[in-house]
Short mmCIF file of C-alpha atoms in Angstrom, two decimals:
data_model
loop_
_atom_site.label_atom_id
_atom_site.label_comp_id
_atom_site.label_asym_id
_atom_site.label_seq_id
_atom_site.Cartn_x
_atom_site.Cartn_y
_atom_site.Cartn_z
CA MET A 1 74.38 146.84 62.15
CA GLN A 2 71.01 145.52 60.96
CA ALA A 3 71.82 145.96 57.26
CA LEU A 4 74.23 143.04 57.37
CA HIS A 5 71.58 140.60 58.59
CA THR A 6 68.92 142.09 56.33
CA ALA A 7 71.10 141.53 53.28
CA ALA A 8 71.84 137.98 54.47
CA THR A 9 68.09 137.18 54.47
CA GLY A 10 67.96 138.57 50.93
CA MET A 11 70.83 136.35 49.80
CA ALA A 12 69.24 133.26 51.36
CA ALA A 13 65.90 134.04 49.68
CA GLN A 14 67.45 134.53 46.25
CA GLU A 15 69.49 131.35 46.62
CA LEU A 16 66.27 129.44 47.20
CA ASN A 17 64.70 131.27 44.26
CA VAL A 18 67.51 130.05 41.99
CA GLN A 19 66.99 126.49 43.30
CA VAL A 20 63.29 126.60 42.45
CA ILE A 21 63.92 128.08 38.99
CA SER A 22 66.62 125.52 38.21
CA ASN A 23 64.25 122.71 39.21
CA ASN A 24 61.66 124.13 36.80
CA ILE A 25 64.21 124.29 33.99
CA ALA A 26 65.47 120.78 34.79
CA ASN A 27 61.89 119.52 34.45
CA LEU A 28 61.23 121.35 31.21
CA ARG A 29 60.59 118.06 29.40
CA THR A 30 58.98 116.17 32.30
CA THR A 31 55.50 114.96 31.37
CA GLY A 32 52.80 116.51 33.55
CA TYR A 33 55.27 118.64 35.54
CA LYS A 34 53.77 121.75 37.13
CA LYS A 35 56.11 124.67 37.70
CA GLN A 36 56.79 126.22 41.09
CA THR A 37 57.51 129.81 41.99
CA ALA A 38 59.14 130.99 45.20
CA SER A 39 56.95 133.43 47.07
CA PHE A 40 58.52 136.03 49.35
CA GLN A 41 57.24 138.33 52.07
CA ASP A 42 58.86 141.12 54.06
CA LEU A 43 59.84 140.44 57.67
CA ILE A 44 58.45 142.36 60.63
CA TYR A 45 59.25 146.04 61.04
CA GLU A 46 60.76 147.87 63.93
CA HIS A 47 58.61 150.96 64.43
CA ILE A 48 61.18 153.37 65.85
CA ARG A 49 58.93 156.40 65.48
CA ARG A 50 55.29 155.47 65.11
CA VAL A 51 53.47 157.13 62.25
CA GLY A 52 50.44 159.10 63.42
CA ALA A 53 51.85 159.69 66.91
CA GLN A 54 51.01 163.09 68.39
CA SER A 55 53.82 165.57 67.85
CA SER A 56 52.31 168.37 69.97
CA ASP A 57 49.44 169.06 72.34
CA GLN A 58 47.82 171.00 69.47
CA GLY A 59 46.85 167.68 67.93
CA THR A 60 49.46 167.69 65.18
CA ILE A 61 50.58 164.23 64.26
CA LEU A 62 53.65 162.75 62.64
CA PRO A 63 52.90 162.31 58.93
CA VAL A 64 55.54 159.62 58.58
CA GLY A 65 57.22 157.35 61.11
CA ILE A 66 60.48 155.45 61.11
CA ASP A 67 59.94 151.82 60.18
CA ILE A 68 63.00 149.65 59.74
CA GLY A 69 62.35 146.29 58.14
CA GLY A 70 64.29 143.18 58.94
CA GLY A 71 64.54 141.70 55.46
CA VAL A 72 62.72 139.00 53.55
CA LYS A 73 61.46 135.48 54.14
CA THR A 74 60.32 132.72 51.83
CA VAL A 75 56.75 131.73 52.63
CA GLY A 76 56.20 129.06 50.08
CA THR A 77 56.90 127.62 46.68
CA PRO A 78 53.35 127.45 45.32
CA ARG A 79 52.80 125.35 42.25
CA SER A 80 51.15 126.84 39.21
CA MET A 81 48.55 124.22 38.24
CA THR A 82 47.77 125.58 34.80
CA GLN A 83 47.20 123.27 31.86
CA GLY A 84 50.28 122.14 29.94
CA THR A 85 50.20 121.84 26.18
CA LEU A 86 49.51 118.41 24.68
CA SER A 87 52.02 116.79 22.41
CA GLN A 88 51.03 113.91 20.17
CA THR A 89 52.88 110.65 20.56
CA GLY A 90 50.53 108.27 18.76
CA ASN A 91 51.07 105.72 21.51
CA ASP A 92 47.84 103.86 22.53
CA LEU A 93 48.53 104.09 26.26
CA ASP A 94 49.68 107.70 26.39
CA LEU A 95 46.87 109.69 27.98
CA ALA A 96 46.65 113.42 28.61
CA ILE A 97 44.16 115.18 30.89
CA THR A 98 42.66 118.47 29.74
CA GLY A 99 41.09 119.92 32.87
CA GLU A 100 41.33 119.64 36.64
CA GLY A 101 41.64 115.92 37.37
CA PHE A 102 44.52 113.61 38.28
CA PHE A 103 45.10 109.94 37.57
CA LYS A 104 44.83 107.84 40.72
CA ILE A 105 47.70 105.40 41.15
CA GLN A 106 47.88 102.56 43.68
CA MET A 107 51.29 102.24 45.29
CA PRO A 108 52.80 98.85 46.28
CA ASP A 109 51.84 99.51 49.95
CA GLY A 110 48.18 99.96 49.01
CA THR A 111 48.05 103.74 49.40
CA TYR A 112 47.05 106.04 46.58
CA GLN A 113 49.05 108.76 44.89
CA TYR A 114 48.08 111.08 42.07
CA THR A 115 49.70 112.14 38.83
CA ARG A 116 49.16 114.15 35.67
CA ASP A 117 51.68 111.99 33.82
CA GLY A 118 49.71 109.61 31.57
CA THR A 119 52.65 107.63 30.21
CA PHE A 120 51.11 104.23 30.86
CA GLN A 121 52.31 100.74 29.97
CA MET A 122 50.98 97.22 30.21
CA ASP A 123 52.54 94.75 32.64
CA ASN A 124 53.00 91.00 32.11
CA GLN A 125 49.39 90.34 33.24
CA GLY A 126 47.91 92.87 30.83
CA ARG A 127 47.18 95.43 33.55
CA ILE A 128 47.53 99.14 32.81
CA VAL A 129 50.41 100.49 34.93
CA THR A 130 52.61 103.58 35.23
CA ALA A 131 56.23 103.68 34.10
CA GLN A 132 57.17 102.46 37.63
CA GLY A 133 54.76 99.52 37.32
CA ASN A 134 52.13 100.80 39.75
CA LEU A 135 48.46 100.17 39.00
CA VAL A 136 46.29 102.85 37.43
CA GLN A 137 42.94 102.99 39.28
CA PRO A 138 40.46 101.44 38.81
CA ALA A 139 42.58 98.48 37.71
CA ILE A 140 41.96 97.50 34.10
CA THR A 141 43.22 94.23 32.64
CA VAL A 142 43.47 94.03 28.89
CA PRO A 143 42.57 90.49 27.73
CA GLN A 144 45.19 88.51 25.84
CA ASN A 145 45.17 88.80 22.06
CA ALA A 146 42.92 91.86 22.24
CA SER A 147 43.66 94.50 19.64
CA GLY A 148 42.74 98.08 18.83
CA LEU A 149 42.89 99.53 22.33
CA THR A 150 41.08 102.86 22.44
CA VAL A 151 40.46 105.26 25.29
CA ASN A 152 37.73 107.83 24.76
CA ALA A 153 37.35 111.27 26.34
CA GLN A 154 35.33 109.72 29.21
CA GLY A 155 38.21 107.35 29.98
CA GLN A 156 36.36 104.25 28.75
CA VAL A 157 38.87 101.66 27.57
CA SER A 158 37.62 99.46 24.73
CA VAL A 159 39.34 96.69 22.79
CA THR A 160 38.46 94.40 19.93
CA LEU A 161 38.52 90.84 21.16
CA PRO A 162 39.70 88.06 18.86
CA GLY A 163 36.88 86.74 16.68
CA SER A 164 34.77 89.81 17.15
CA THR A 165 34.23 92.77 14.86
CA THR A 166 32.85 95.19 17.41
CA SER A 167 34.78 96.70 20.28
CA THR A 168 34.04 95.83 23.89
CA ILE A 169 34.39 98.21 26.85
CA ILE A 170 36.69 96.59 29.42
CA GLY A 171 36.83 99.38 31.99
CA GLN A 172 36.89 103.07 32.66
CA ILE A 173 39.88 105.04 33.93
CA GLY A 174 38.86 107.26 36.83
CA LEU A 175 40.07 110.74 37.66
CA THR A 176 40.42 112.42 41.04
CA ARG A 177 39.93 116.07 41.89
CA PHE A 178 41.06 118.22 44.78
CA ILE A 179 39.55 121.50 45.85
CA ASN A 180 43.06 122.93 46.17
CA LYS A 181 45.29 121.01 43.81
CA ALA A 182 48.16 123.44 44.50
CA GLY A 183 48.15 121.99 48.04
CA LEU A 184 49.22 118.52 46.89
CA GLN A 185 52.59 117.36 48.11
CA PRO A 186 55.07 116.28 45.43
CA VAL A 187 56.78 112.96 46.21
CA GLY A 188 58.92 112.65 43.07
CA ASN A 189 58.36 110.30 40.14
CA ASN A 190 55.73 112.80 38.91
CA LEU A 191 53.48 111.73 41.80
CA PHE A 192 51.61 113.75 44.40
CA THR A 193 49.96 112.81 47.69
CA ASP A 194 46.97 114.51 49.25
CA THR A 195 47.53 116.74 52.29
CA PRO A 196 45.22 118.56 54.72
CA SER A 197 45.77 121.59 52.48
CA SER A 198 44.70 119.92 49.24
CA GLY A 199 41.48 118.65 50.77
CA PRO A 200 40.26 115.06 50.51
CA PRO A 201 40.46 113.36 47.10
CA GLN A 202 37.15 113.31 45.21
CA ASP A 203 37.01 110.40 42.82
CA GLY A 204 35.01 110.79 39.66
CA LEU A 205 34.93 110.12 35.98
CA ALA A 206 36.53 111.97 33.14
CA ASN A 207 34.41 114.49 31.31
CA ALA A 208 32.07 114.87 34.29
CA GLU A 209 31.68 117.99 36.42
CA GLY A 210 34.92 119.65 35.45
CA TYR A 211 37.11 116.60 35.98
CA GLY A 212 38.61 117.15 32.55
CA SER A 213 38.61 115.00 29.48
CA LEU A 214 41.16 112.45 28.32
CA THR A 215 43.04 112.51 25.04
CA GLN A 216 44.53 109.26 23.82
CA GLY A 217 47.88 109.26 22.05
CA SER A 218 48.99 112.54 23.64
CA LEU A 219 51.00 113.56 26.67
CA GLU A 220 50.74 116.72 28.72
CA GLN A 221 53.96 118.70 28.58
CA ALA A 222 55.38 120.59 31.54
CA ASN A 223 53.76 124.02 31.95
CA VAL A 224 57.20 125.61 32.30
CA ASP A 225 57.71 128.64 30.08
CA VAL A 226 61.44 128.62 29.45
CA VAL A 227 61.61 132.30 28.48
CA SER A 228 60.03 133.48 31.71
CA GLU A 229 62.19 131.05 33.72
CA MET A 230 65.34 132.45 32.11
CA SER A 231 64.32 136.03 32.82
CA ASP A 232 63.42 135.05 36.40
CA LEU A 233 66.82 133.41 36.73
CA ILE A 234 68.59 136.58 35.61
CA ALA A 235 66.48 138.66 38.01
CA ALA A 236 67.25 136.27 40.89
CA GLN A 237 70.97 136.29 40.13
CA ARG A 238 71.08 140.09 40.02
CA ALA A 239 69.10 140.33 43.24
CA TYR A 240 71.58 137.97 44.89
CA GLU A 241 74.50 140.08 43.68
CA MET A 242 72.88 143.26 44.96
CA ASN A 243 72.37 141.75 48.39
CA ALA A 244 76.00 140.64 48.39
CA LYS A 245 76.98 144.23 47.59
CA VAL A 246 74.97 145.45 50.58
CA VAL A 247 76.86 143.00 52.79
CA SER A 248 80.20 144.35 51.58
CA ALA A 249 79.03 147.97 51.91
CA ALA A 250 77.88 147.36 55.49
CA ASP A 251 81.19 145.64 56.13
CA GLN A 252 83.05 148.66 54.75
CA MET A 253 81.14 150.97 57.07
CA MET A 254 81.99 148.85 60.07
CA GLN A 255 85.62 148.68 59.02
CA SER A 256 85.87 152.46 58.88
CA THR A 257 84.48 152.60 62.41
CA SER A 258 86.87 150.05 63.80
CA ALA A 259 89.75 151.85 62.07
CA LEU A 260 89.10 154.78 64.43
CA PHE A 261 90.79 152.96 67.26
CA ARG A 262 94.42 152.87 66.44
CA MET B 1 84.97 171.39 71.90
CA GLU B 2 83.51 167.95 71.37
CA ASN B 3 80.84 169.23 68.97
CA ALA B 4 82.54 167.90 65.88
CA LEU B 5 82.65 164.41 67.36
CA LEU B 6 79.01 164.49 68.44
CA ILE B 7 77.74 165.91 65.17
CA GLY B 8 79.73 163.32 63.32
CA LEU B 9 78.22 160.66 65.54
CA SER B 10 74.66 161.91 64.86
CA ARG B 11 75.36 161.71 61.13
CA GLN B 12 76.80 158.20 61.39
CA MET B 13 73.82 156.98 63.37
CA VAL B 14 71.30 158.13 60.77
CA LEU B 15 73.48 156.77 57.96
CA GLU B 16 73.44 153.37 59.63
CA ARG B 17 69.68 153.53 59.80
CA GLN B 18 69.45 154.62 56.18
CA MET B 19 71.65 151.67 55.30
CA ASP B 20 69.18 149.40 57.10
CA VAL B 21 66.38 150.83 54.98
CA VAL B 22 68.37 150.31 51.77
CA ALA B 23 69.25 146.76 52.83
CA ASN B 24 65.57 145.98 53.46
CA ASN B 25 64.62 147.35 50.04
CA VAL B 26 67.32 145.30 48.32
CA ALA B 27 66.34 142.16 50.28
CA ASN B 28 62.77 142.63 49.04
CA VAL B 29 63.63 143.26 45.41
CA ASN B 30 61.74 140.08 44.45
CA THR B 31 58.86 140.34 46.95
CA ASN B 32 55.47 140.63 45.26
CA GLY B 33 53.66 143.89 45.96
CA TYR B 34 56.53 145.28 48.08
CA LYS B 35 56.70 149.08 48.30
CA ALA B 36 60.13 150.69 48.74
CA ASP B 37 60.94 152.78 51.81
CA SER B 38 63.03 155.95 51.80
CA SER B 39 64.58 157.86 54.70
CA LEU B 40 63.89 161.46 55.62
CA PHE B 41 66.36 163.56 57.57
CA GLN B 42 66.00 166.79 59.41
CA GLU B 43 68.41 169.31 60.83
CA TYR B 44 68.38 169.64 64.57
CA LEU B 45 69.77 172.97 65.69
CA LYS B 46 71.46 173.27 69.03
CA THR B 47 73.58 176.05 70.34
CA GLY B 48 77.19 175.27 71.05
CA ALA B 49 78.35 173.75 74.30
CA HIS B 50 80.15 176.84 75.53
CA GLU B 51 77.87 179.69 74.55
CA ASP B 52 78.47 181.52 77.81
CA ASN B 53 82.17 181.86 77.09
CA PHE B 54 81.56 184.17 74.13
CA ILE B 55 80.44 187.76 74.20
CA GLY B 56 78.81 187.57 70.79
CA GLN B 57 76.13 185.10 69.85
CA ASP B 58 77.55 181.65 69.49
CA ARG B 59 76.62 180.06 66.23
CA ASN B 60 74.28 177.13 66.25
CA VAL B 61 75.60 173.74 65.35
CA SER B 62 73.36 171.49 63.38
CA TYR B 63 72.95 167.86 64.24
CA VAL B 64 71.15 165.53 61.93
CA GLN B 65 68.19 163.40 62.89
CA ASP B 66 66.17 160.95 60.89
CA SER B 67 62.59 162.05 61.03
CA GLY B 68 60.93 159.25 59.16
CA THR B 69 60.75 156.64 56.50
CA TYR B 70 58.18 157.16 53.81
CA ARG B 71 56.88 154.68 51.32
CA ASP B 72 56.93 154.96 47.60
CA PHE B 73 53.43 153.75 46.69
CA SER B 74 53.99 153.88 42.95
CA GLN B 75 52.84 150.95 40.85
CA GLY B 76 55.27 148.04 40.64
CA PRO B 77 55.87 146.30 37.31
CA LEU B 78 53.36 143.59 36.37
CA GLN B 79 54.68 140.15 35.51
CA ALA B 80 52.52 137.88 33.38
CA THR B 81 52.24 134.46 35.04
CA SER B 82 49.10 133.10 33.29
CA ASN B 83 48.12 131.59 36.67
CA PRO B 84 44.38 132.32 37.17
CA LEU B 85 44.89 132.83 40.91
CA ASP B 86 47.53 135.54 40.45
CA LEU B 87 45.93 138.97 40.71
CA ALA B 88 47.71 142.29 40.28
CA ILE B 89 46.14 145.55 41.42
CA ASP B 90 46.31 148.26 38.81
CA GLY B 91 45.87 151.47 40.78
CA GLY B 92 46.25 152.54 44.39
CA GLY B 93 43.95 149.97 46.00
CA PHE B 94 44.62 147.09 48.40
CA LEU B 95 43.05 143.68 48.89
CA ALA B 96 41.46 143.19 52.31
CA VAL B 97 42.71 140.16 54.25
CA GLN B 98 41.21 138.56 57.38
CA THR B 99 44.03 137.74 59.81
CA ALA B 100 44.03 136.54 63.40
CA GLY B 101 44.82 140.10 64.45
CA GLY B 102 41.96 141.67 62.49
CA GLU B 103 41.59 143.10 59.02
CA ARG B 104 44.82 143.80 57.14
CA TYR B 105 45.57 145.00 53.62
CA THR B 106 47.95 143.72 50.97
CA ARG B 107 49.14 144.38 47.43
CA ASP B 108 50.40 140.80 47.02
CA GLY B 109 47.82 139.07 44.84
CA GLY B 110 49.42 135.61 44.61
CA LEU B 111 46.34 133.80 45.94
CA GLN B 112 45.75 130.15 46.82
CA ILE B 113 42.74 128.03 47.71
CA ASN B 114 42.48 126.40 51.15
CA PRO B 115 40.81 123.00 51.85
CA GLN B 116 37.54 124.80 52.65
CA GLY B 117 37.58 126.30 49.17
CA GLN B 118 38.28 129.83 50.40
CA LEU B 119 40.54 132.18 48.46
CA VAL B 120 43.51 132.79 50.76
CA THR B 121 46.89 134.53 50.69
CA VAL B 122 50.02 132.42 50.51
CA THR B 123 50.13 132.43 54.34
CA GLY B 124 46.57 131.06 54.50
CA ASP B 125 44.65 134.16 55.56
CA PRO B 126 41.29 134.49 53.77
CA VAL B 127 40.97 137.33 51.26
CA LEU B 128 37.78 139.25 51.89
CA GLY B 129 34.98 139.88 49.47
CA ALA B 130 32.12 142.30 49.93
CA SER B 131 30.47 139.79 52.31
CA GLY B 132 33.27 137.79 53.91
CA PRO B 133 35.69 135.33 52.32
CA ILE B 134 35.16 134.09 48.77
CA VAL B 135 34.26 130.38 48.92
CA LEU B 136 34.59 128.10 45.92
CA GLN B 137 32.61 124.87 45.57
CA PRO B 138 34.34 121.49 45.07
CA THR B 139 33.21 121.20 41.45
CA ASP B 140 34.17 124.73 40.41
CA HIS B 141 36.69 125.23 37.65
CA ASP B 142 37.81 127.92 35.21
CA ILE B 143 38.01 130.69 37.77
CA ASN B 144 37.68 134.14 36.28
CA VAL B 145 38.29 137.41 38.09
CA SER B 146 36.98 140.52 36.38
CA PRO B 147 38.79 143.88 36.68
CA ASP B 148 36.26 145.06 39.31
CA GLY B 149 36.97 141.97 41.47
CA THR B 150 33.96 139.81 40.65
CA VAL B 151 34.92 136.13 40.94
CA THR B 152 33.03 133.87 38.55
CA VAL B 153 33.47 130.15 37.94
CA LEU B 154 32.01 127.38 35.86
CA GLU B 155 30.34 124.92 38.20
CA GLY B 156 30.40 121.22 37.31
CA ASN B 157 29.09 120.65 33.83
CA GLY B 158 27.39 124.05 33.74
CA ARG B 159 28.06 126.33 30.82
CA ALA B 160 26.96 129.54 32.51
CA ASP B 161 29.11 131.57 34.91
CA SER B 162 28.25 131.35 38.60
CA ILE B 163 29.24 134.33 40.73
CA ARG B 164 31.20 133.40 43.86
CA GLY B 165 31.56 136.90 45.26
CA LYS B 166 33.32 140.18 44.67
CA LEU B 167 36.79 140.88 46.05
CA ARG B 168 36.97 144.04 48.11
CA LEU B 169 39.38 146.68 46.83
CA VAL B 170 40.01 149.42 49.33
CA SER B 171 42.13 152.54 49.46
CA PHE B 172 43.08 155.03 52.13
CA ALA B 173 42.93 158.82 52.12
CA ASN B 174 46.53 158.89 53.38
CA ALA B 175 48.33 155.66 52.56
CA GLN B 176 51.53 156.92 54.30
CA LYS B 177 49.76 156.41 57.63
CA MET B 178 49.46 152.68 57.03
CA LEU B 179 51.77 150.54 59.12
CA LYS B 180 53.90 147.89 57.48
CA GLU B 181 53.43 144.72 59.49
CA GLY B 182 55.65 142.36 57.50
CA SER B 183 54.30 139.34 55.61
CA ASN B 184 53.31 141.79 52.84
CA LEU B 185 50.54 143.10 55.10
CA TYR B 186 49.64 146.64 56.08
CA ALA B 187 47.55 147.72 59.06
CA ALA B 188 45.19 150.66 58.62
CA GLY B 189 47.15 152.82 61.08
CA GLU B 190 46.05 155.71 63.25
CA GLY B 191 42.60 156.94 62.24
CA GLY B 192 42.83 155.41 58.77
CA ALA B 193 39.53 154.10 57.48
CA PRO B 194 39.41 151.91 54.38
CA GLN B 195 37.22 153.27 51.62
CA ALA B 196 35.89 151.25 48.72
CA ASP B 197 38.15 151.81 45.74
CA THR B 198 36.34 151.89 42.42
CA LYS B 199 39.26 153.28 40.41
CA SER B 200 41.68 150.39 40.92
CA GLN B 201 41.32 147.34 38.75
CA LEU B 202 42.43 143.74 39.12
CA ARG B 203 44.47 142.06 36.41
CA GLN B 204 44.10 138.31 36.44
CA GLY B 205 47.15 136.22 35.50
CA PHE B 206 49.57 138.94 36.55
CA LEU B 207 51.63 139.58 39.67
CA GLU B 208 52.76 142.99 40.84
CA LYS B 209 56.49 142.82 41.47
CA SER B 210 58.41 144.88 43.99
CA ASN B 211 58.68 148.58 43.01
CA VAL B 212 62.26 148.77 44.35
CA ASN B 213 64.45 150.54 41.82
CA SER B 214 67.59 148.48 42.12
CA VAL B 215 69.89 150.96 40.37
CA ALA B 216 68.73 153.80 42.64
CA GLU B 217 69.15 151.59 45.72
CA MET B 218 72.68 150.63 44.70
CA SER B 219 73.71 154.24 44.14
CA ARG B 220 72.09 155.22 47.44
CA MET B 221 74.04 152.43 49.11
CA ILE B 222 77.33 153.76 47.68
CA GLU B 223 76.36 157.27 48.77
CA VAL B 224 75.69 156.08 52.32
CA THR B 225 78.94 154.11 52.52
CA ARG B 226 81.00 157.03 51.22
CA ALA B 227 79.35 159.54 53.54
CA TYR B 228 79.89 157.19 56.47
CA THR B 229 83.57 156.71 55.63
CA GLN B 230 84.03 160.47 55.20
CA ILE B 231 82.61 161.11 58.65
CA ALA B 232 84.87 158.41 60.04
CA THR B 233 87.87 160.20 58.52
CA LEU B 234 86.62 163.47 59.98
CA LEU B 235 86.34 161.89 63.40
CA GLN B 236 89.82 160.50 62.98
CA GLN B 237 91.23 163.92 62.16
CA GLN B 238 89.44 165.43 65.12
CA SER B 239 90.87 162.76 67.36
CA ASP B 240 94.36 163.36 65.95
CA LEU B 241 93.95 167.05 66.65
CA HIS B 242 93.18 166.29 70.28
CA LYS B 243 96.08 163.90 70.49
CA THR B 244 98.52 166.43 69.10
CA ALA B 245 97.11 169.17 71.32
CA ILE B 246 97.43 167.04 74.42
CA ALA B 247 100.93 165.95 73.52
CA ALA B 248 102.12 169.45 72.61
CA LEU B 249 100.46 171.33 75.47
CA ALA B 250 101.48 168.85 78.12
CA ASP B 251 105.03 168.84 76.91
CA VAL B 252 106.72 170.40 79.94
CA PRO B 253 110.09 171.84 78.98
CA VAL B 254 112.97 170.65 81.12
#
């Protein structure tokens, strides 16, 4: 009986749906997190009676056929790359991007990864680093005893050096764009790597050509809408239950058949 | 004599198939743009097995056959996602998709961008505009899709909208003839020609959910299970009748 297997695909799909939703809810307060949604498609159909087949030599055709579908499959968990809201922290090295770009981060092995999380710190050499201590690109070293660190919308970092009354620009934080940012691969720690699907990284500067502008003293919140996640969770749970009911109904039908032989 | 068994069998076979249809609907209760299937049955009249043994006209016995599955093309509910690449079709139209097997049609408007900048479905097949796939430039941002399908973007630092193409919305004179191919795609089907649809509109930031009515599917499922069990009981009784008859008639008195 096909129904049993069909319902099993439905249960598997909804289980994955609940996993994705719970990950979104778990990351509700993760800076720069972008929510995912599970995307489903129907499986192939068995065309038992083909629609439009001739039903007589007078040219009459079947108005409807018999198509039996095999269930559902998960095709992807695409990420919704919409802007998250900014929350003010007042911290000098908290940066938020409004727009398309990503911060470029150099990993210890020399490769680059990308993030929307602008919770930056300074290391013991005065370099601007992420919370894991990896360098923000291009590397900027804040001189000792410098004060009044400001980052403007273009990403230019300026400080007031000791004995000076005017501020000096010491570097500019770059941003990177991708033609398909939903194609980036998440690697945890709020970081993404580029993939053939995302397209090659295009380095640029903030505030230029749609790269997005920077806001100092703010962080980008996750773009998870908790109300819609909760309603999705309820829908997924009910869908799972319904598929489970189909399994037991199909089972009941088979039982009544096997009870014939006694 | 075996008519009751065979008629019961014909009923059970179509019930199993109807159960498959219900199971597929329930499995796709969360599939974007999915359209529910329903089963159609017809009576198949056949004269009895032993018509020659009667002087009068033997009465016909009616078998049951499933004659088709038809699709409910009614609008599914729209879910607000606020994702600019999520498009819901309001109306009877379909988006045209370029697949390896030729042009296909879909109601699932959860679009993505591929590395070439083309608008694609979640499986990577380009969505067609009036003149081929819609291609976005690397510096494009703030994508806007108007209700008639026109895709406009802001390019680079520009403040004026640049048009990137117009998504094709098509409809069919008889949508029932379309073939479901899986992967949320429909083929045009026998003699079906896509016509430009000017009545349907696109809603950006929305997704069309499955139009499966879960309560109706559940009650249909119960109906199918009960009917199936009833027939099984009927077959059982018929078999008991035979058993008793054989036992009683073959009981040679000593």
